[in-house]
Short mmCIF file of C-alpha atoms in Angstrom, two decimals:
data_model
loop_
_atom_site.label_atom_id
_atom_site.label_comp_id
_atom_site.label_asym_id
_atom_site.label_seq_id
_atom_site.Cartn_x
_atom_site.Cartn_y
_atom_site.Cartn_z
CA MET A 1 99.22 92.92 128.36
CA SER A 2 100.97 96.17 128.41
CA THR A 3 104.77 96.30 126.89
CA SER A 4 105.58 97.92 130.28
CA GLN A 5 104.27 94.18 131.56
CA LEU A 6 107.29 92.47 130.47
CA PRO A 7 107.68 88.67 131.35
CA ASP A 8 110.18 87.62 134.00
CA PRO A 9 113.76 87.39 132.13
CA LYS A 10 113.56 83.68 132.84
CA ASP A 11 110.37 83.13 130.69
CA ARG A 12 111.25 85.05 127.64
CA PRO A 13 112.89 82.80 124.64
CA ALA A 14 116.48 82.49 124.67
CA ARG A 15 118.58 84.33 121.65
CA LEU A 16 117.27 81.94 118.47
CA THR A 17 118.11 81.22 115.05
CA VAL A 18 114.96 82.32 113.09
CA GLY A 19 113.84 80.87 109.48
CA VAL A 20 110.81 82.31 107.23
CA VAL A 21 108.86 79.87 105.09
CA GLY A 22 106.91 81.78 102.91
CA ALA A 23 108.70 85.28 102.09
CA GLY A 24 105.61 87.42 101.32
CA ARG A 25 104.66 90.70 102.75
CA VAL A 26 104.94 89.39 106.63
CA GLY A 27 107.27 87.07 107.01
CA PRO A 28 110.75 89.03 106.35
CA ALA A 29 109.02 92.15 108.14
CA LEU A 30 108.82 89.78 111.08
CA ALA A 31 112.18 88.28 111.13
CA ALA A 32 113.24 92.03 110.68
CA ALA A 33 112.02 92.63 114.11
CA LEU A 34 113.04 89.51 115.62
CA GLN A 35 116.44 90.45 114.50
CA LEU A 36 116.22 94.07 115.90
CA ALA A 37 115.57 92.07 119.18
CA GLY A 38 118.45 90.05 119.23
CA HIS A 39 117.48 86.94 117.43
CA ARG A 40 119.61 85.57 114.25
CA PRO A 41 117.42 85.06 111.04
CA VAL A 42 119.49 82.15 109.13
CA ALA A 43 117.35 81.11 106.16
CA VAL A 44 114.03 82.19 104.07
CA SER A 45 112.76 80.56 101.48
CA GLY A 46 110.80 82.28 98.76
CA VAL A 47 109.59 81.28 95.09
CA SER A 48 108.41 84.50 93.33
CA ASP A 49 110.58 87.41 92.26
CA ALA A 50 108.64 89.43 94.31
CA SER A 51 109.05 87.56 97.60
CA ARG A 52 112.99 87.12 96.86
CA ARG A 53 113.21 91.15 96.66
CA ARG A 54 111.56 91.25 99.83
CA ALA A 55 113.90 89.15 101.39
CA ALA A 56 117.07 90.69 99.62
CA GLN A 57 115.70 94.21 101.00
CA LEU A 58 114.59 93.24 104.42
CA LEU A 59 116.63 90.24 105.37
CA PRO A 60 120.06 90.90 103.54
CA ASP A 61 122.73 88.25 103.49
CA VAL A 62 120.05 85.82 104.50
CA PRO A 63 120.64 82.97 101.87
CA LEU A 64 117.20 81.91 100.06
CA VAL A 65 116.84 78.33 100.32
CA PRO A 66 114.10 75.63 100.27
CA PRO A 67 111.71 75.30 103.17
CA ALA A 68 112.89 72.03 104.46
CA GLU A 69 116.60 73.12 104.94
CA VAL A 70 115.54 76.53 106.34
CA LEU A 71 113.58 74.20 109.21
CA GLN A 72 116.96 72.31 109.28
CA ARG A 73 118.89 75.69 109.80
CA ALA A 74 116.46 77.53 112.00
CA GLU A 75 115.42 76.86 115.98
CA LEU A 76 112.30 79.35 115.35
CA VAL A 77 110.76 78.82 111.84
CA LEU A 78 107.82 81.30 110.89
CA LEU A 79 105.57 79.79 108.62
CA THR A 80 103.97 82.75 106.95
CA VAL A 81 102.14 81.39 103.62
CA PRO A 82 98.51 81.91 102.86
CA ASP A 83 95.70 80.42 104.89
CA ASP A 84 94.74 77.69 102.50
CA THR A 85 98.11 76.53 101.89
CA LEU A 86 99.03 76.54 105.82
CA PRO A 87 97.34 72.80 106.71
CA GLY A 88 99.01 70.73 103.66
CA LEU A 89 102.27 72.40 104.32
CA VAL A 90 102.48 71.59 107.80
CA GLU A 91 101.62 68.00 106.81
CA GLY A 92 104.31 68.25 104.16
CA LEU A 93 107.07 69.37 105.99
CA VAL A 94 106.26 66.79 108.92
CA GLU A 95 105.83 63.61 106.47
CA THR A 96 109.30 64.65 104.94
CA GLY A 97 110.87 64.57 108.38
CA SER A 98 111.45 68.04 108.53
CA VAL A 99 110.27 69.06 111.97
CA ARG A 100 112.83 68.89 114.60
CA PRO A 101 111.64 67.74 118.33
CA GLY A 102 111.77 71.44 120.20
CA GLN A 103 111.67 73.48 117.32
CA LEU A 104 109.09 76.42 117.71
CA LEU A 105 106.83 76.60 114.37
CA VAL A 106 104.89 80.15 114.13
CA HIS A 107 102.40 80.53 111.86
CA THR A 108 100.85 84.01 111.47
CA SER A 109 97.39 83.11 109.60
CA GLY A 110 94.24 84.72 111.38
CA ARG A 111 92.07 82.27 110.40
CA TYR A 112 93.88 79.71 112.12
CA GLY A 113 94.78 79.01 115.99
CA ALA A 114 97.29 76.69 117.09
CA LYS A 115 95.46 73.41 116.70
CA VAL A 116 96.40 73.36 112.43
CA LEU A 117 100.08 72.79 113.70
CA ASP A 118 98.84 69.33 115.74
CA PRO A 119 100.72 67.34 112.69
CA ALA A 120 104.47 69.09 114.17
CA LEU A 121 103.00 68.88 117.62
CA ARG A 122 103.14 65.40 117.60
CA ALA A 123 106.72 65.35 115.89
CA GLY A 124 107.58 67.11 119.08
CA ALA A 125 107.75 70.95 117.76
CA LEU A 126 106.14 73.81 119.81
CA PRO A 127 103.29 75.33 118.16
CA LEU A 128 102.46 79.20 118.33
CA ALA A 129 99.82 81.18 116.31
CA LEU A 130 100.95 84.70 116.24
CA HIS A 131 98.76 87.06 114.07
CA PRO A 132 99.60 90.71 113.65
CA ALA A 133 96.42 92.72 113.31
CA MET A 134 98.50 94.87 110.61
CA THR A 135 98.30 95.54 106.85
CA PHE A 136 101.91 94.81 105.42
CA THR A 137 103.28 96.38 102.38
CA GLY A 138 106.41 94.29 101.67
CA THR A 139 109.01 97.47 102.70
CA PRO A 140 110.53 98.21 105.90
CA VAL A 141 108.11 100.16 106.81
CA ASP A 142 106.34 97.51 107.98
CA VAL A 143 108.86 96.95 110.88
CA GLN A 144 108.05 100.24 112.36
CA ARG A 145 104.43 99.64 112.23
CA LEU A 146 104.60 96.75 114.48
CA ALA A 147 105.62 98.96 117.12
CA GLY A 148 102.38 99.04 119.08
CA CYS A 149 100.49 96.47 116.70
CA SER A 150 98.30 94.04 118.76
CA PHE A 151 99.06 90.05 117.88
CA GLY A 152 96.21 87.36 118.46
CA VAL A 153 97.90 84.50 120.03
CA THR A 154 96.59 81.39 120.56
CA ALA A 155 99.10 78.75 121.72
CA PRO A 156 99.48 75.88 124.42
CA ASP A 157 98.82 76.85 128.17
CA GLN A 158 102.19 75.71 129.02
CA LEU A 159 103.91 78.34 125.61
CA ARG A 160 101.96 81.31 126.52
CA LEU A 161 104.56 83.19 128.12
CA ALA A 162 106.96 82.60 125.24
CA ALA A 163 104.47 83.16 122.99
CA GLU A 164 103.58 86.83 124.47
CA ALA A 165 107.19 87.24 124.95
CA LEU A 166 107.80 87.06 121.33
CA VAL A 167 105.44 89.35 120.43
CA ILE A 168 106.72 92.11 122.84
CA GLU A 169 109.98 91.58 121.64
CA MET A 170 108.61 92.43 118.02
CA GLY A 171 107.43 95.53 119.65
CA GLY A 172 103.64 94.18 119.46
CA GLU A 173 100.91 94.00 122.13
CA PRO A 174 100.24 90.37 122.61
CA GLU A 175 95.77 89.50 122.80
CA TRP A 176 95.10 86.12 123.77
CA ILE A 177 92.23 84.70 121.61
CA ALA A 178 90.79 81.45 122.00
CA GLU A 179 91.09 78.29 119.74
CA GLU A 180 87.58 78.33 118.98
CA ARG A 181 87.28 82.06 118.44
CA ARG A 182 90.05 82.57 115.83
CA PRO A 183 87.51 82.41 112.81
CA LEU A 184 85.60 84.90 114.65
CA TYR A 185 88.32 87.11 115.26
CA HIS A 186 89.56 87.07 111.69
CA ALA A 187 86.20 87.66 110.19
CA ALA A 188 86.25 90.90 112.76
CA LEU A 189 89.64 92.37 110.95
CA ALA A 190 88.76 91.49 107.91
CA LEU A 191 85.16 93.17 108.06
CA GLY A 192 86.88 96.72 109.32
CA ALA A 193 90.27 96.30 107.59
CA ASN A 194 89.44 94.88 104.05
CA HIS A 195 86.24 96.45 103.32
CA LEU A 196 87.27 99.89 104.18
CA VAL A 197 90.38 99.55 101.74
CA THR A 198 87.59 98.87 98.98
CA LEU A 199 85.23 101.46 100.48
CA VAL A 200 88.14 104.38 100.45
CA ALA A 201 88.92 103.07 96.90
CA GLN A 202 85.61 103.53 95.70
CA SER A 203 85.13 106.68 97.25
CA MET A 204 88.07 108.08 95.64
CA GLU A 205 87.31 107.16 92.25
CA LEU A 206 83.36 108.81 92.43
CA LEU A 207 85.46 111.97 94.12
CA ARG A 208 87.29 111.94 90.57
CA GLU A 209 84.47 111.50 88.77
CA ALA A 210 82.85 114.26 90.71
CA GLY A 211 86.11 116.42 89.70
CA VAL A 212 87.81 116.64 92.72
CA GLU A 213 91.67 116.99 92.14
CA ALA A 214 93.03 115.32 95.20
CA PRO A 215 90.33 112.88 96.92
CA ASP A 216 93.26 111.77 99.49
CA ARG A 217 93.78 115.11 100.30
CA MET A 218 89.84 115.18 100.76
CA LEU A 219 89.33 112.33 102.34
CA GLY A 220 92.34 112.16 104.57
CA PRO A 221 90.94 114.43 107.63
CA LEU A 222 87.45 113.38 106.98
CA LEU A 223 88.20 109.24 107.50
CA GLY A 224 90.93 110.15 110.23
CA ALA A 225 87.97 112.14 112.34
CA ALA A 226 85.31 109.07 111.42
CA LEU A 227 87.88 106.41 112.39
CA ASP A 228 88.72 108.25 115.91
CA ASN A 229 85.10 109.31 116.69
CA ALA A 230 83.92 105.32 115.94
CA LEU A 231 86.91 103.76 118.28
CA ARG A 232 86.37 106.24 120.94
CA SER A 233 82.08 106.30 120.65
CA GLY A 234 81.36 102.91 118.67
CA ASP A 235 77.33 103.56 117.06
CA ALA A 236 77.42 107.01 119.07
CA ALA A 237 79.37 108.70 116.26
CA LEU A 238 77.48 107.67 113.60
CA THR A 239 76.50 110.99 111.30
CA GLY A 240 75.44 111.18 107.43
CA PRO A 241 71.67 111.10 106.03
CA VAL A 242 70.89 107.55 106.90
CA ALA A 243 71.58 108.03 110.95
CA ARG A 244 69.34 111.58 109.87
CA GLY A 245 66.60 109.69 108.27
CA ASP A 246 67.15 111.84 105.04
CA ALA A 247 65.36 109.68 102.62
CA GLY A 248 65.81 111.78 99.43
CA THR A 249 69.15 112.37 99.96
CA VAL A 250 69.88 108.76 100.01
CA ALA A 251 67.75 108.24 96.83
CA ALA A 252 69.61 111.29 95.14
CA HIS A 253 72.75 109.07 96.13
CA VAL A 254 71.36 106.24 94.85
CA THR A 255 70.05 107.83 91.18
CA GLU A 256 73.93 109.65 90.90
CA LEU A 257 75.67 106.05 91.56
CA ARG A 258 73.23 104.04 89.27
CA LYS A 259 74.15 106.40 86.31
CA HIS A 260 77.81 106.89 86.91
CA ALA A 261 79.30 103.74 89.01
CA PRO A 262 76.43 101.34 88.63
CA GLN A 263 79.06 98.46 90.41
CA THR A 264 79.13 100.58 93.38
CA VAL A 265 75.54 100.51 94.26
CA ALA A 266 75.23 97.25 95.99
CA GLY A 267 77.38 98.25 98.37
CA TYR A 268 76.25 101.39 98.62
CA LEU A 269 72.56 99.79 99.79
CA ALA A 270 74.08 97.13 101.92
CA MET A 271 76.14 99.56 103.84
CA ALA A 272 73.39 102.16 103.97
CA ARG A 273 71.25 99.20 105.52
CA ALA A 274 73.01 97.90 108.16
CA THR A 275 73.77 101.80 109.17
CA ALA A 276 70.05 102.26 109.04
CA ASP A 277 69.64 98.78 111.17
CA ARG A 278 72.66 100.14 114.17
CA ALA A 279 71.08 103.73 113.93
CA LEU A 280 67.58 102.33 115.01
CA ALA A 281 68.82 100.22 117.51
CA HIS A 282 70.59 103.17 119.13
CA GLY A 283 68.11 105.78 119.11
CA LEU A 284 69.57 107.88 116.49
CA LEU A 285 67.43 107.27 113.56
CA LYS A 286 63.84 108.37 114.61
CA PRO A 287 61.09 105.46 113.57
CA GLU A 288 58.89 107.90 112.03
CA LEU A 289 61.65 108.57 109.43
CA ALA A 290 62.91 105.06 108.92
CA GLU A 291 60.19 103.88 107.00
CA ASP A 292 60.74 106.28 103.85
CA LEU A 293 64.24 105.13 104.25
CA LEU A 294 63.91 101.91 104.08
CA GLY A 295 61.66 102.03 101.26
CA VAL A 296 64.53 103.53 99.28
CA LEU A 297 67.12 100.89 100.22
CA ALA A 298 64.64 98.25 99.61
CA ASN A 299 63.50 99.47 96.29
CA GLY A 300 65.56 101.85 95.11
CA THR A 301 64.66 105.34 93.48
CA ASP A 302 62.58 104.27 90.53
CA GLY A 303 60.33 101.51 92.28
CA THR A 304 62.53 98.63 90.88
CA LYS A 305 64.06 96.18 93.79
CA GLY A 306 67.69 97.64 94.86
CA ASP A 307 70.82 95.83 93.50
CA ALA A 308 71.70 94.02 97.06
CA GLY A 309 68.37 93.17 97.66
#
């Protein structure tokens, strides 16, 4: 749904009091975005010093209180805790009688859909799963980055318009994800974003080892162009020695990585194999060149089995 296709005003949520349970990097930013849309943050819970600092920076003058008190004060509650903590938190809040009928409970887990909130639903709450497909820093810049950010939305059909309206009010773009597809959706995002950070960090370390003084400046334009090409063209954007079938170059890479950064060899081989498979499937890697290349990837350059094999 485009932000130009706003729901009918009667379908948009009324101005709500907002609470946050779990002042990690996500919750305070979303609450601040809702505040800009006219909602009113009234309570936040946080345990660590870092979470308290984030809450103070993004939600100044909003009191820090225990989770149960957050639910007492707020009509809309953001449950922004780690995935593995969420089921137990929901059950605990219900068992202690903290959940009120008609209260909007929103979790931001990518892994779970709305069913993880079933105990709260049975207590009369209104369950929404709104996952921002964005990395967060825990600083005010996160609120700005929500503009145009896609949210994975899962909710009961009767709450779909309310869920989408909340996302739009935070500046985001709602994308409906079926309950049973949430784990796959989340795996796809982790594969792209989380692994990208690891790859970039490893690349910068290797460039420093090679004598490059500003690896970030060198990589910025290259990675920006590669990302843009990949988003536009998919596998057709593949380039480099693997896609070309340059087995000798890949063998030299593996030799140097074994010498200078052996911890990166397994990842290099695994990604090179995946790249070779996709290049072959899309006709980019010539079959007559693939045999030598795949031999290098399977056995390493010295005839021994590769780390990722």
